[in-house]
Amino acid sequence: MARVVRIQSQGGPEVLQIEEMDVGEPGPGEVRVKVEAVGLNRAEAMYRAGRYPVPCRLPSRMGYEGAGTIAALGPGVEGFEVGQRVCVLPMTTPAQGLWAEEAIVPARVLLPAPPALTPAEAAAIWMQYMTAYAIIEVADIGIGDGVIIRAASSSVGIAAIQLANWAGSVSIACTRTSDKKQALLDQGAAHVIATEEEDLVARVMEITGGKGARTAFDPVGGPYVDTLAQALAPRGILFVYGGLSEQPTPYPHWPCAMKGLSMRGWVASEIWNHPHRFKAAQEKILAGLAGGQLKPVIAKEFHGLDKIAEANAYLESNQQVGKVVVTI
């Protein structure tokens, strides 16, 4: 028997319940993982609350990113061994069930854990860097390119700052107020814009010498995409990789038309659903981790499965700078 987190109804963090369950044995192509740490994501909060694009079947287990050790291998699993430290990638749905002492997961969602990282750090790698990798793989940012990063204090936002800096680009972190300005500067942002206090377009043009930014990376969506589009350089790319505003996201026709901009959606699965792209991104991210150009930032580490609801509430409070992690 193992302690696992399940929800019987959808709602806020208070619906998260800890239950005793027989996790069972792994089937063909599966492994049983002893979970050591889990990284929390906005997708899980939206799934729990009933605002995620994938329908929730109740009762539902929760969690799909973390790190642990392999406890058992199912038939046909190759390339892994019992006792090996692994990362569990969020390649399924938020209901995979990783918020638990033990979980059964497909072997295809596992990667060896980088040996230099703690369990908490190993649980805070792949969603953020694979998501932010859009600015490298698709936007092809380079030396001197402006990169606008909205919601920059999130784990993905900080990953984008690190990737932009590594590429020699100019990271322009956006946050609603100046409360997190110094924290973002401390995380390496070249510039910070408080979007509720400053004129984003004017500041970006000032920073870029009037050229505009090469790309904008936005998890919020909503009407503000028009402002982001106005701040881009000709032939720039506006990524919308989330819908945190929960408002309709218009197509900013005139800025796009006049400057030849591209506006496109993005999710990390666009990389890991294509093996050659996944391998290239994986190698680059591991190289950055080994070389120190990339480093997962833990905003707050909660200790024990009993803290899962508290950790979710903290995630949704928007106080964090970096990843929220629960060690188990």
Coordinates of N, CA, C and O in Angstrom, one line a residue, residues 116-294:
A116 N 24.3 15.3 -10.9 CA 24.7 16.4 -10.0 C 23.5 17.1 -9.4 O 23.7 18.0 -8.5
L117 N 22.3 16.7 -9.7 CA 21.1 17.4 -9.2 C 20.5 16.7 -8.0 O 20.5 15.5 -8.0
T118 N 19.9 17.5 -7.1 CA 19.1 16.9 -6.0 C 17.8 16.4 -6.5 O 17.4 16.8 -7.7
P119 N 17.1 15.6 -5.8 CA 15.8 15.2 -6.2 C 14.9 16.4 -6.6 O 14.1 16.3 -7.6
A120 N 14.9 17.4 -5.7 CA 14.0 18.6 -6.0 C 14.4 19.2 -7.3 O 13.5 19.6 -8.1
E121 N 15.7 19.4 -7.6 CA 16.1 20.0 -8.8 C 15.8 19.1 -10.0 O 15.4 19.6 -11.1
A122 N 16.0 17.8 -9.8 CA 15.7 16.9 -10.9 C 14.2 16.9 -11.3 O 13.8 16.5 -12.4
A123 N 13.3 17.3 -10.3 CA 11.9 17.3 -10.5 C 11.5 18.7 -11.2 O 10.3 18.9 -11.4
A124 N 12.5 19.5 -11.4 CA 12.2 20.9 -11.9 C 12.9 21.2 -13.2 O 13.4 22.4 -13.3
I125 N 13.1 20.2 -14.1 CA 13.9 20.5 -15.3 C 13.0 20.5 -16.5 O 12.9 21.5 -17.2
W126 N 12.3 19.4 -16.8 CA 11.9 19.1 -18.2 C 10.8 19.9 -18.7 O 10.8 20.4 -19.8
M127 N 9.7 20.1 -17.9 CA 8.6 21.0 -18.3 C 9.1 22.4 -18.7 O 8.8 22.9 -19.7
Q128 N 9.9 22.9 -17.8 CA 10.2 24.3 -18.0 C 11.2 24.5 -19.1 O 11.0 25.4 -20.0
Y129 N 12.2 23.7 -19.2 CA 13.2 23.9 -20.3 C 12.6 23.5 -21.7 O 12.9 24.1 -22.7
M130 N 11.9 22.4 -21.7 CA 11.3 22.0 -23.0 C 10.3 23.0 -23.5 O 10.1 23.2 -24.7
T131 N 9.6 23.6 -22.6 CA 8.6 24.7 -23.0 C 9.3 25.9 -23.5 O 9.1 26.4 -24.6
A132 N 10.3 26.4 -22.7 CA 11.0 27.6 -23.1 C 11.9 27.4 -24.3 O 12.3 28.4 -24.9
Y133 N 12.2 26.1 -24.7 CA 13.1 25.8 -25.8 C 12.5 26.4 -27.1 O 13.3 26.4 -28.1
A134 N 11.3 26.7 -27.1 CA 10.7 27.3 -28.4 C 11.5 28.5 -28.8 O 11.6 28.7 -30.0
I135 N 12.0 29.3 -27.9 CA 12.7 30.5 -28.3 C 14.1 30.2 -29.0 O 14.6 31.0 -29.8
I136 N 14.6 29.0 -28.7 CA 15.8 28.5 -29.4 C 15.5 27.8 -30.7 O 16.0 28.2 -31.7
E137 N 14.6 26.8 -30.6 CA 14.4 26.0 -31.8 C 13.6 26.7 -32.9 O 13.9 26.5 -34.0
V138 N 12.6 27.4 -32.5 CA 11.7 28.0 -33.5 C 12.0 29.5 -33.8 O 12.2 29.9 -34.9
A139 N 12.2 30.3 -32.7 CA 12.6 31.7 -32.9 C 14.0 31.9 -33.3 O 14.4 32.9 -33.9
D140 N 14.8 30.9 -33.0 CA 16.3 30.9 -33.4 C 16.9 32.2 -33.0 O 17.6 32.9 -33.7
I141 N 16.7 32.5 -31.7 CA 17.3 33.8 -31.2 C 18.8 33.7 -31.2 O 19.4 32.7 -31.1
G142 N 19.4 34.9 -31.3 CA 20.9 35.0 -31.3 C 21.4 36.2 -30.6 O 20.6 36.9 -29.9
I143 N 22.6 36.6 -30.9 CA 23.3 37.6 -30.2 C 22.6 39.0 -30.5 O 22.3 39.4 -31.6
G144 N 22.2 39.6 -29.3 CA 21.6 40.9 -29.4 C 20.1 41.0 -29.6 O 19.5 42.0 -29.6
D145 N 19.5 39.8 -29.9 CA 18.0 39.8 -30.1 C 17.3 40.0 -28.8 O 17.6 39.4 -27.7
G146 N 16.3 40.9 -28.8 CA 15.4 41.1 -27.7 C 14.4 40.0 -27.5 O 13.8 39.5 -28.5
V147 N 14.3 39.5 -26.3 CA 13.4 38.4 -26.0 C 12.4 38.8 -24.9 O 12.9 39.0 -23.7
I148 N 11.2 39.1 -25.2 CA 10.2 39.5 -24.2 C 9.6 38.2 -23.5 O 9.1 37.3 -24.2
I149 N 9.7 38.2 -22.2 CA 9.3 37.0 -21.4 C 8.2 37.4 -20.4 O 8.5 38.1 -19.4
R150 N 7.0 37.1 -20.7 CA 5.9 37.5 -19.9 C 5.7 36.4 -18.8 O 6.1 35.3 -18.9
A151 N 5.2 36.9 -17.6 CA 5.1 36.0 -16.4 C 6.5 35.4 -16.1 O 6.7 34.2 -15.9
A152 N 7.5 36.3 -16.1 CA 8.9 35.9 -16.0 C 9.3 35.2 -14.7 O 10.3 34.5 -14.7
S153 N 8.5 35.4 -13.7 CA 8.9 34.8 -12.4 C 8.5 33.3 -12.3 O 8.8 32.6 -11.3
S154 N 7.7 32.8 -13.3 CA 7.4 31.4 -13.3 C 8.6 30.6 -13.6 O 9.7 31.1 -14.0
S155 N 8.5 29.2 -13.4 CA 9.7 28.4 -13.7 C 10.0 28.4 -15.2 O 11.2 28.4 -15.5
V156 N 9.0 28.5 -16.0 CA 9.2 28.5 -17.5 C 9.8 29.9 -17.8 O 10.7 30.0 -18.7
G157 N 9.4 30.9 -17.2 CA 9.9 32.3 -17.4 C 11.4 32.4 -17.1 O 12.2 32.9 -17.8
I158 N 11.8 31.8 -15.9 CA 13.2 31.8 -15.6 C 14.0 30.9 -16.5 O 15.1 31.3 -16.9
A159 N 13.4 29.8 -16.9 CA 14.1 29.0 -17.9 C 14.3 29.8 -19.2 O 15.4 29.7 -19.8
A160 N 13.4 30.5 -19.6 CA 13.5 31.4 -20.8 C 14.6 32.4 -20.7 O 15.3 32.7 -21.6
I161 N 14.6 33.0 -19.5 CA 15.7 34.0 -19.2 C 17.1 33.3 -19.4 O 18.0 33.9 -20.0
Q162 N 17.2 32.2 -18.8 CA 18.5 31.5 -18.8 C 18.9 31.1 -20.3 O 20.0 31.3 -20.7
L163 N 17.9 30.6 -21.0 CA 18.2 30.2 -22.4 C 18.5 31.4 -23.3 O 19.4 31.4 -24.1
A164 N 17.8 32.5 -23.0 CA 18.0 33.7 -23.8 C 19.4 34.3 -23.5 O 20.2 34.6 -24.4
N165 N 19.8 34.3 -22.3 CA 21.1 34.8 -21.9 C 22.2 33.9 -22.5 O 23.3 34.4 -23.0
W166 N 22.0 32.6 -22.5 CA 23.0 31.6 -23.0 C 23.2 31.8 -24.5 O 24.3 31.7 -25.0
A167 N 22.1 32.2 -25.2 CA 22.2 32.4 -26.6 C 22.8 33.8 -27.0 O 22.9 34.1 -28.2
G168 N 23.1 34.6 -26.0 CA 23.6 35.9 -26.2 C 22.5 37.0 -26.5 O 22.8 38.1 -27.0
S169 N 21.3 36.6 -26.3 CA 20.2 37.6 -26.5 C 20.0 38.5 -25.3 O 20.6 38.3 -24.3
V170 N 19.0 39.4 -25.5 CA 18.7 40.4 -24.4 C 17.4 40.0 -23.8 O 16.3 40.1 -24.4
S171 N 17.5 39.4 -22.6 CA 16.3 39.0 -21.9 C 15.5 40.2 -21.3 O 16.1 40.9 -20.5
I172 N 14.3 40.3 -21.6 CA 13.4 41.4 -21.2 C 12.3 40.7 -20.4 O 11.3 40.2 -20.9
A173 N 12.4 40.7 -19.1 CA 11.4 40.0 -18.2 C 10.3 40.9 -17.9 O 10.5 42.1 -17.6
C174 N 9.1 40.4 -18.0 CA 7.9 41.1 -17.7 C 7.1 40.6 -16.5 O 7.0 39.4 -16.4
T175 N 6.7 41.5 -15.6 CA 6.0 41.1 -14.4 C 5.0 42.2 -14.2 O 5.2 43.3 -14.7
R176 N 3.9 41.9 -13.5 CA 2.8 42.9 -13.5 C 3.2 44.2 -12.7 O 2.9 45.3 -13.1
T177 N 3.9 44.0 -11.5 CA 4.3 45.1 -10.7 C 5.8 45.0 -10.5 O 6.4 44.0 -10.8
S178 N 6.3 46.1 -9.9 CA 7.8 46.1 -9.6 C 8.2 45.3 -8.4 O 9.4 45.2 -8.0
D179 N 7.2 44.6 -7.7 CA 7.5 43.8 -6.5 C 8.6 42.8 -6.7 O 9.4 42.5 -5.9
K180 N 8.6 42.2 -7.9 CA 9.6 41.1 -8.2 C 10.7 41.6 -9.1 O 11.5 40.7 -9.6
K181 N 10.9 42.9 -9.3 CA 11.9 43.4 -10.2 C 13.3 42.9 -9.8 O 14.1 42.4 -10.6
Q182 N 13.6 43.2 -8.5 CA 15.0 42.8 -8.1 C 15.2 41.3 -8.1 O 16.3 40.9 -8.5
A183 N 14.2 40.5 -7.8 CA 14.4 39.1 -7.8 C 14.6 38.6 -9.2 O 15.5 37.7 -9.5
L184 N 14.0 39.2 -10.2 CA 14.2 38.8 -11.6 C 15.6 39.3 -12.1 O 16.3 38.6 -12.9
L185 N 16.0 40.5 -11.7 CA 17.4 40.9 -12.0 C 18.4 40.0 -11.4 O 19.4 39.6 -12.0
D186 N 18.1 39.5 -10.2 CA 19.0 38.6 -9.5 C 19.1 37.2 -10.3 O 20.1 36.5 -10.2
Q187 N 18.0 36.9 -11.0 CA 18.0 35.7 -11.8 C 18.6 35.8 -13.1 O 18.6 34.9 -13.9
G188 N 19.1 37.0 -13.4 CA 19.8 37.2 -14.7 C 19.1 38.0 -15.8 O 19.7 38.1 -16.9
A189 N 17.9 38.4 -15.5 CA 17.2 39.2 -16.5 C 18.0 40.5 -16.8 O 18.4 41.2 -15.9
A190 N 18.2 40.8 -18.1 CA 18.9 42.0 -18.5 C 18.1 43.2 -18.2 O 18.6 44.3 -17.8
H191 N 16.8 43.1 -18.4 CA 15.8 44.2 -18.1 C 14.6 43.6 -17.5 O 14.2 42.5 -17.8
V192 N 13.9 44.4 -16.7 CA 12.6 44.0 -16.2 C 11.6 45.2 -16.4 O 11.9 46.3 -16.2
I193 N 10.4 44.8 -16.9 CA 9.4 45.8 -17.2 C 8.2 45.4 -16.4 O 7.7 44.2 -16.4
A194 N 7.7 46.3 -15.5 CA 6.4 46.1 -14.8 C 5.3 46.6 -15.6 O 5.1 47.8 -15.8
T195 N 4.5 45.6 -16.2 CA 3.6 46.0 -17.3 C 2.4 46.8 -16.8 O 1.7 47.4 -17.6
E196 N 2.1 46.8 -15.5 CA 1.0 47.6 -15.0 C 1.5 49.0 -14.6 O 0.6 49.8 -14.3
E197 N 2.8 49.2 -14.7 CA 3.3 50.5 -14.2 C 4.1 51.2 -15.4 O 4.4 52.4 -15.2
E198 N 4.4 50.5 -16.4 CA 5.2 51.1 -17.5 C 4.6 50.8 -18.9 O 3.8 49.9 -19.0
D199 N 5.0 51.6 -19.8 CA 4.6 51.4 -21.2 C 5.5 50.4 -21.8 O 6.7 50.7 -22.1
L200 N 5.0 49.2 -22.0 CA 5.9 48.1 -22.5 C 6.5 48.4 -23.9 O 7.7 48.2 -24.1
V201 N 5.7 48.9 -24.8 CA 6.2 49.1 -26.1 C 7.3 50.2 -26.1 O 8.4 50.0 -26.7
A202 N 7.1 51.3 -25.4 CA 8.1 52.3 -25.3 C 9.4 51.8 -24.7 O 10.5 52.1 -25.2
R203 N 9.3 51.0 -23.6 CA 10.5 50.4 -23.0 C 11.2 49.5 -23.8 O 12.5 49.5 -23.9
V204 N 10.5 48.6 -24.6 CA 11.2 47.6 -25.4 C 11.9 48.4 -26.6 O 13.0 48.0 -26.9
M205 N 11.3 49.4 -27.1 CA 11.9 50.1 -28.2 C 13.2 50.9 -27.7 O 14.2 50.9 -28.3
E206 N 13.1 51.3 -26.4 CA 14.3 52.0 -25.8 C 15.4 50.9 -25.6 O 16.6 51.2 -26.0
I207 N 15.0 49.8 -25.2 CA 16.0 48.7 -24.9 C 16.7 48.2 -26.2 O 17.9 48.0 -26.2
T208 N 15.9 48.1 -27.2 CA 16.4 47.5 -28.5 C 16.8 48.6 -29.5 O 17.0 48.3 -30.7
G209 N 16.9 49.8 -29.1 CA 17.3 50.9 -30.0 C 16.4 51.1 -31.1 O 16.7 51.5 -32.3
G210 N 15.1 50.9 -30.8 CA 14.0 51.2 -31.8 C 13.7 50.0 -32.7 O 12.8 50.1 -33.6
K211 N 14.4 48.9 -32.6 CA 14.2 47.8 -33.5 C 13.0 46.9 -33.1 O 12.3 46.3 -34.0
G212 N 12.7 46.8 -31.9 CA 11.7 45.9 -31.4 C 12.4 44.6 -31.0 O 13.5 44.3 -31.4
A213 N 11.7 43.7 -30.4 CA 12.2 42.4 -29.9 C 12.0 41.4 -31.0 O 11.1 41.4 -31.8
R214 N 12.9 40.4 -31.0 CA 12.8 39.3 -32.0 C 11.6 38.4 -31.7 O 11.0 37.9 -32.6
T215 N 11.3 38.2 -30.4 CA 10.2 37.3 -30.0 C 9.6 37.7 -28.7 O 10.3 38.4 -27.9
A216 N 8.4 37.3 -28.5 CA 7.7 37.4 -27.2 C 7.2 36.1 -26.8 O 6.6 35.3 -27.7
F217 N 7.3 35.7 -25.5 CA 7.0 34.4 -25.1 C 6.0 34.5 -23.9 O 6.3 35.0 -22.9
D218 N 4.7 34.1 -24.2 CA 3.6 34.6 -23.4 C 2.7 33.4 -22.9 O 2.1 32.7 -23.8
P219 N 2.6 33.1 -21.6 CA 1.7 32.1 -21.1 C 0.3 32.6 -20.7 O -0.5 31.9 -20.2
V220 N 0.1 33.9 -20.9 CA -1.1 34.5 -20.3 C -2.2 34.7 -21.4 O -3.4 34.4 -21.2
G221 N -1.9 35.2 -22.6 CA -2.9 35.4 -23.6 C -3.8 36.6 -23.3 O -3.4 37.4 -22.5
G222 N -4.9 36.6 -23.9 CA -5.9 37.7 -23.7 C -5.5 38.9 -24.5 O -4.6 38.9 -25.4
P223 N -6.2 40.0 -24.3 CA -6.1 41.2 -25.1 C -4.7 41.8 -25.2 O -4.3 42.5 -26.1
Y224 N -3.8 41.5 -24.2 CA -2.5 42.1 -24.1 C -1.6 41.6 -25.2 O -0.5 42.2 -25.5
V225 N -2.0 40.6 -26.0 CA -1.1 40.1 -27.1 C -1.0 41.2 -28.1 O 0.1 41.3 -28.8
D226 N -1.9 42.1 -28.2 CA -1.8 43.2 -29.2 C -0.6 44.1 -28.8 O 0.2 44.6 -29.6
T227 N -0.5 44.4 -27.5 CA 0.6 45.2 -27.0 C 2.0 44.5 -27.3 O 3.0 45.1 -27.7
L228 N 2.0 43.2 -27.0 CA 3.2 42.4 -27.3 C 3.6 42.5 -28.7 O 4.8 42.7 -29.1
A229 N 2.6 42.4 -29.6 CA 2.9 42.4 -31.1 C 3.5 43.7 -31.5 O 4.3 43.8 -32.3
Q230 N 3.0 44.8 -30.9 CA 3.5 46.2 -31.2 C 4.9 46.3 -30.8 O 5.7 47.1 -31.4
A231 N 5.4 45.5 -29.8 CA 6.8 45.6 -29.3 C 7.7 44.8 -30.1 O 8.9 44.8 -29.8
L232 N 7.3 44.0 -31.1 CA 8.1 43.1 -31.8 C 8.8 43.8 -33.0 O 8.2 44.7 -33.6
A233 N 9.9 43.3 -33.4 CA 10.6 43.7 -34.6 C 10.0 43.1 -35.9 O 9.2 42.1 -35.8
P234 N 10.2 43.7 -37.0 CA 9.7 43.1 -38.3 C 10.0 41.6 -38.3 O 11.2 41.2 -38.0
R235 N 9.1 40.8 -38.7 CA 9.2 39.3 -38.9 C 9.5 38.6 -37.5 O 10.0 37.5 -37.5
G236 N 9.1 39.3 -36.5 CA 9.2 38.7 -35.1 C 8.2 37.6 -34.9 O 7.2 37.4 -35.7
I237 N 8.3 36.8 -33.8 CA 7.4 35.7 -33.5 C 6.8 35.9 -32.1 O 7.5 36.1 -31.2
L238 N 5.5 35.9 -32.1 CA 4.8 36.0 -30.8 C 4.2 34.6 -30.5 O 3.4 34.0 -31.1
F239 N 4.8 34.0 -29.4 CA 4.3 32.7 -28.9 C 3.3 32.9 -27.8 O 3.5 33.7 -26.9
V240 N 2.2 32.1 -27.9 CA 1.2 32.1 -26.8 C 1.2 30.6 -26.3 O 0.7 29.7 -27.1
Y241 N 1.8 30.3 -25.2 CA 1.9 28.9 -24.7 C 1.0 28.6 -23.5 O 1.1 27.5 -22.9
G242 N 0.1 29.5 -23.2 CA -0.9 29.2 -22.1 C -2.0 30.2 -22.2 O -2.1 31.1 -23.1
G243 N -3.0 30.0 -21.3 CA -4.2 30.9 -21.3 C -4.5 31.3 -19.9 O -5.7 31.3 -19.5
L244 N -3.5 31.8 -19.2 CA -3.8 32.1 -17.8 C -4.8 33.3 -17.6 O -5.4 33.4 -16.5
S245 N -4.9 34.1 -18.6 CA -5.9 35.2 -18.5 C -7.3 34.7 -18.5 O -8.2 35.4 -18.0
E246 N -7.5 33.6 -19.1 CA -8.8 33.0 -19.3 C -9.8 34.0 -20.0 O -11.0 33.9 -19.8
Q247 N -9.2 34.8 -20.8 CA -10.0 35.7 -21.7 C -9.7 35.3 -23.1 O -8.7 34.7 -23.5
P248 N -10.6 35.7 -24.0 CA -10.3 35.4 -25.5 C -9.0 36.1 -25.9 O -8.8 37.2 -25.5
T249 N -8.3 35.4 -26.7 CA -7.0 36.0 -27.2 C -7.2 36.4 -28.7 O -7.3 35.5 -29.5
P250 N -7.2 37.7 -28.9 CA -7.5 38.1 -30.3 C -6.2 38.0 -31.2 O -5.1 37.9 -30.7
Y251 N -6.4 37.9 -32.5 CA -5.3 38.0 -33.4 C -5.0 39.4 -33.7 O -5.8 40.2 -34.2
P252 N -3.8 39.9 -33.3 CA -3.4 41.3 -33.5 C -3.1 41.6 -34.9 O -1.9 41.8 -35.3
H253 N -4.2 41.8 -35.7 CA -4.0 41.8 -37.2 C -3.1 42.9 -37.7 O -2.1 42.6 -38.4
W254 N -3.3 44.2 -37.2 CA -2.5 45.3 -37.8 C -1.0 45.2 -37.5 O -0.2 45.4 -38.4
P255 N -0.6 45.0 -36.2 CA 0.8 44.8 -36.0 C 1.4 43.6 -36.8 O 2.5 43.8 -37.3
C256 N 0.7 42.5 -36.9 CA 1.2 41.4 -37.6 C 1.3 41.7 -39.1 O 2.2 41.4 -39.8
A257 N 0.2 42.4 -39.6 CA 0.2 42.7 -41.1 C 1.3 43.7 -41.4 O 2.0 43.5 -42.5
M258 N 1.4 44.7 -40.7 CA 2.4 45.8 -41.0 C 3.8 45.4 -40.9 O 4.7 45.9 -41.5
K259 N 4.1 44.4 -39.9 CA 5.5 44.0 -39.7 C 5.8 42.6 -40.1 O 6.9 42.1 -39.9
G260 N 4.8 41.9 -40.7 CA 5.0 40.5 -41.1 C 5.3 39.6 -40.0 O 6.1 38.7 -40.1
L261 N 4.6 39.8 -38.9 CA 4.8 39.0 -37.7 C 4.2 37.6 -37.8 O 3.2 37.4 -38.6
S262 N 4.7 36.6 -37.0 CA 4.0 35.3 -36.9 C 3.5 35.2 -35.4 O 4.2 35.6 -34.5
M263 N 2.3 34.7 -35.3 CA 1.7 34.4 -34.0 C 1.4 32.9 -34.0 O 0.7 32.4 -34.9
R264 N 1.9 32.2 -33.0 CA 1.7 30.8 -33.0 C 1.5 30.3 -31.5 O 2.1 30.8 -30.6
G265 N 0.8 29.2 -31.4 CA 0.7 28.5 -30.2 C 1.9 27.6 -29.9 O 2.6 27.3 -30.9
W266 N 2.0 27.2 -28.7 CA 3.2 26.3 -28.4 C 2.9 25.5 -27.1 O 2.3 26.0 -26.1
V267 N 3.2 24.2 -27.1 CA 3.3 23.4 -25.9 C 4.5 22.5 -26.1 O 5.0 22.2 -27.2
A268 N 5.1 22.1 -24.9 CA 6.3 21.3 -24.9 C 6.2 20.0 -25.7 O 7.2 19.5 -26.2
S269 N 5.0 19.5 -25.8 CA 4.8 18.2 -26.5 C 5.2 18.3 -27.9 O 5.4 17.3 -28.6
E270 N 5.2 19.5 -28.5 CA 5.6 19.7 -29.9 C 7.0 19.2 -30.1 O 7.4 18.8 -31.2
I271 N 7.8 19.3 -29.0 CA 9.2 18.8 -29.1 C 9.2 17.3 -28.8 O 9.7 16.5 -29.6
W272 N 8.7 16.9 -27.7 CA 8.9 15.5 -27.3 C 8.0 14.5 -28.0 O 8.2 13.3 -27.9
N273 N 7.1 14.9 -28.9 CA 6.3 14.0 -29.7 C 7.1 13.7 -31.0 O 6.6 13.0 -31.9
H274 N 8.2 14.3 -31.2 CA 9.1 14.1 -32.4 C 10.5 13.7 -32.0 O 11.2 14.6 -31.5
P275 N 10.8 12.4 -32.1 CA 12.0 11.9 -31.5 C 13.3 12.7 -31.9 O 14.1 13.0 -31.0
H276 N 13.5 13.1 -33.1 CA 14.7 13.8 -33.5 C 14.8 15.2 -32.8 O 15.9 15.6 -32.4
R277 N 13.6 15.9 -32.7 CA 13.6 17.2 -32.0 C 13.9 17.0 -30.5 O 14.6 17.8 -29.9
F278 N 13.2 16.0 -30.0 CA 13.4 15.7 -28.6 C 14.8 15.4 -28.2 O 15.4 16.0 -27.2
K279 N 15.5 14.6 -29.0 CA 16.9 14.3 -28.7 C 17.8 15.5 -28.8 O 18.6 15.7 -27.9
A280 N 17.6 16.3 -29.8 CA 18.4 17.5 -29.9 C 18.2 18.5 -28.7 O 19.2 19.0 -28.2
A281 N 16.9 18.7 -28.3 CA 16.7 19.6 -27.2 C 17.2 19.0 -25.9 O 17.8 19.7 -25.1
Q282 N 17.0 17.7 -25.7 CA 17.5 17.0 -24.5 C 19.0 17.2 -24.4 O 19.5 17.5 -23.3
E283 N 19.7 17.0 -25.5 CA 21.2 17.1 -25.4 C 21.6 18.5 -25.1 O 22.5 18.8 -24.3
K284 N 20.9 19.5 -25.7 CA 21.3 20.9 -25.4 C 21.0 21.3 -24.0 O 21.8 22.0 -23.3
I285 N 19.8 20.8 -23.4 CA 19.5 21.2 -22.1 C 20.4 20.5 -21.1 O 20.9 21.1 -20.1
L286 N 20.8 19.2 -21.3 CA 21.7 18.5 -20.4 C 23.1 19.2 -20.5 O 23.8 19.3 -19.5
A287 N 23.5 19.7 -21.7 CA 24.8 20.4 -21.8 C 24.7 21.7 -21.0 O 25.7 22.1 -20.3
G288 N 23.6 22.4 -21.0 CA 23.5 23.6 -20.3 C 23.5 23.4 -18.8 O 24.1 24.2 -18.0
L289 N 22.9 22.3 -18.3 CA 22.9 21.9 -16.9 C 24.3 21.6 -16.5 O 24.7 22.0 -15.4
A290 N 25.0 20.8 -17.3 CA 26.3 20.4 -16.9 C 27.3 21.6 -16.9 O 28.2 21.7 -16.1
G291 N 27.1 22.5 -17.8 CA 28.0 23.7 -18.0 C 27.7 24.9 -17.1 O 28.4 25.8 -17.0
G292 N 26.5 24.8 -16.4 CA 26.1 25.9 -15.5 C 25.3 27.0 -16.2 O 24.9 28.0 -15.5
Q293 N 25.1 26.9 -17.5 CA 24.3 28.0 -18.1 C 22.9 27.9 -17.8 O 22.1 28.9 -17.8
L294 N 22.4 26.7 -17.5 CA 21.1 26.4 -17.0 C 21.1 25.8 -15.6 O 21.9 25.0 -15.3

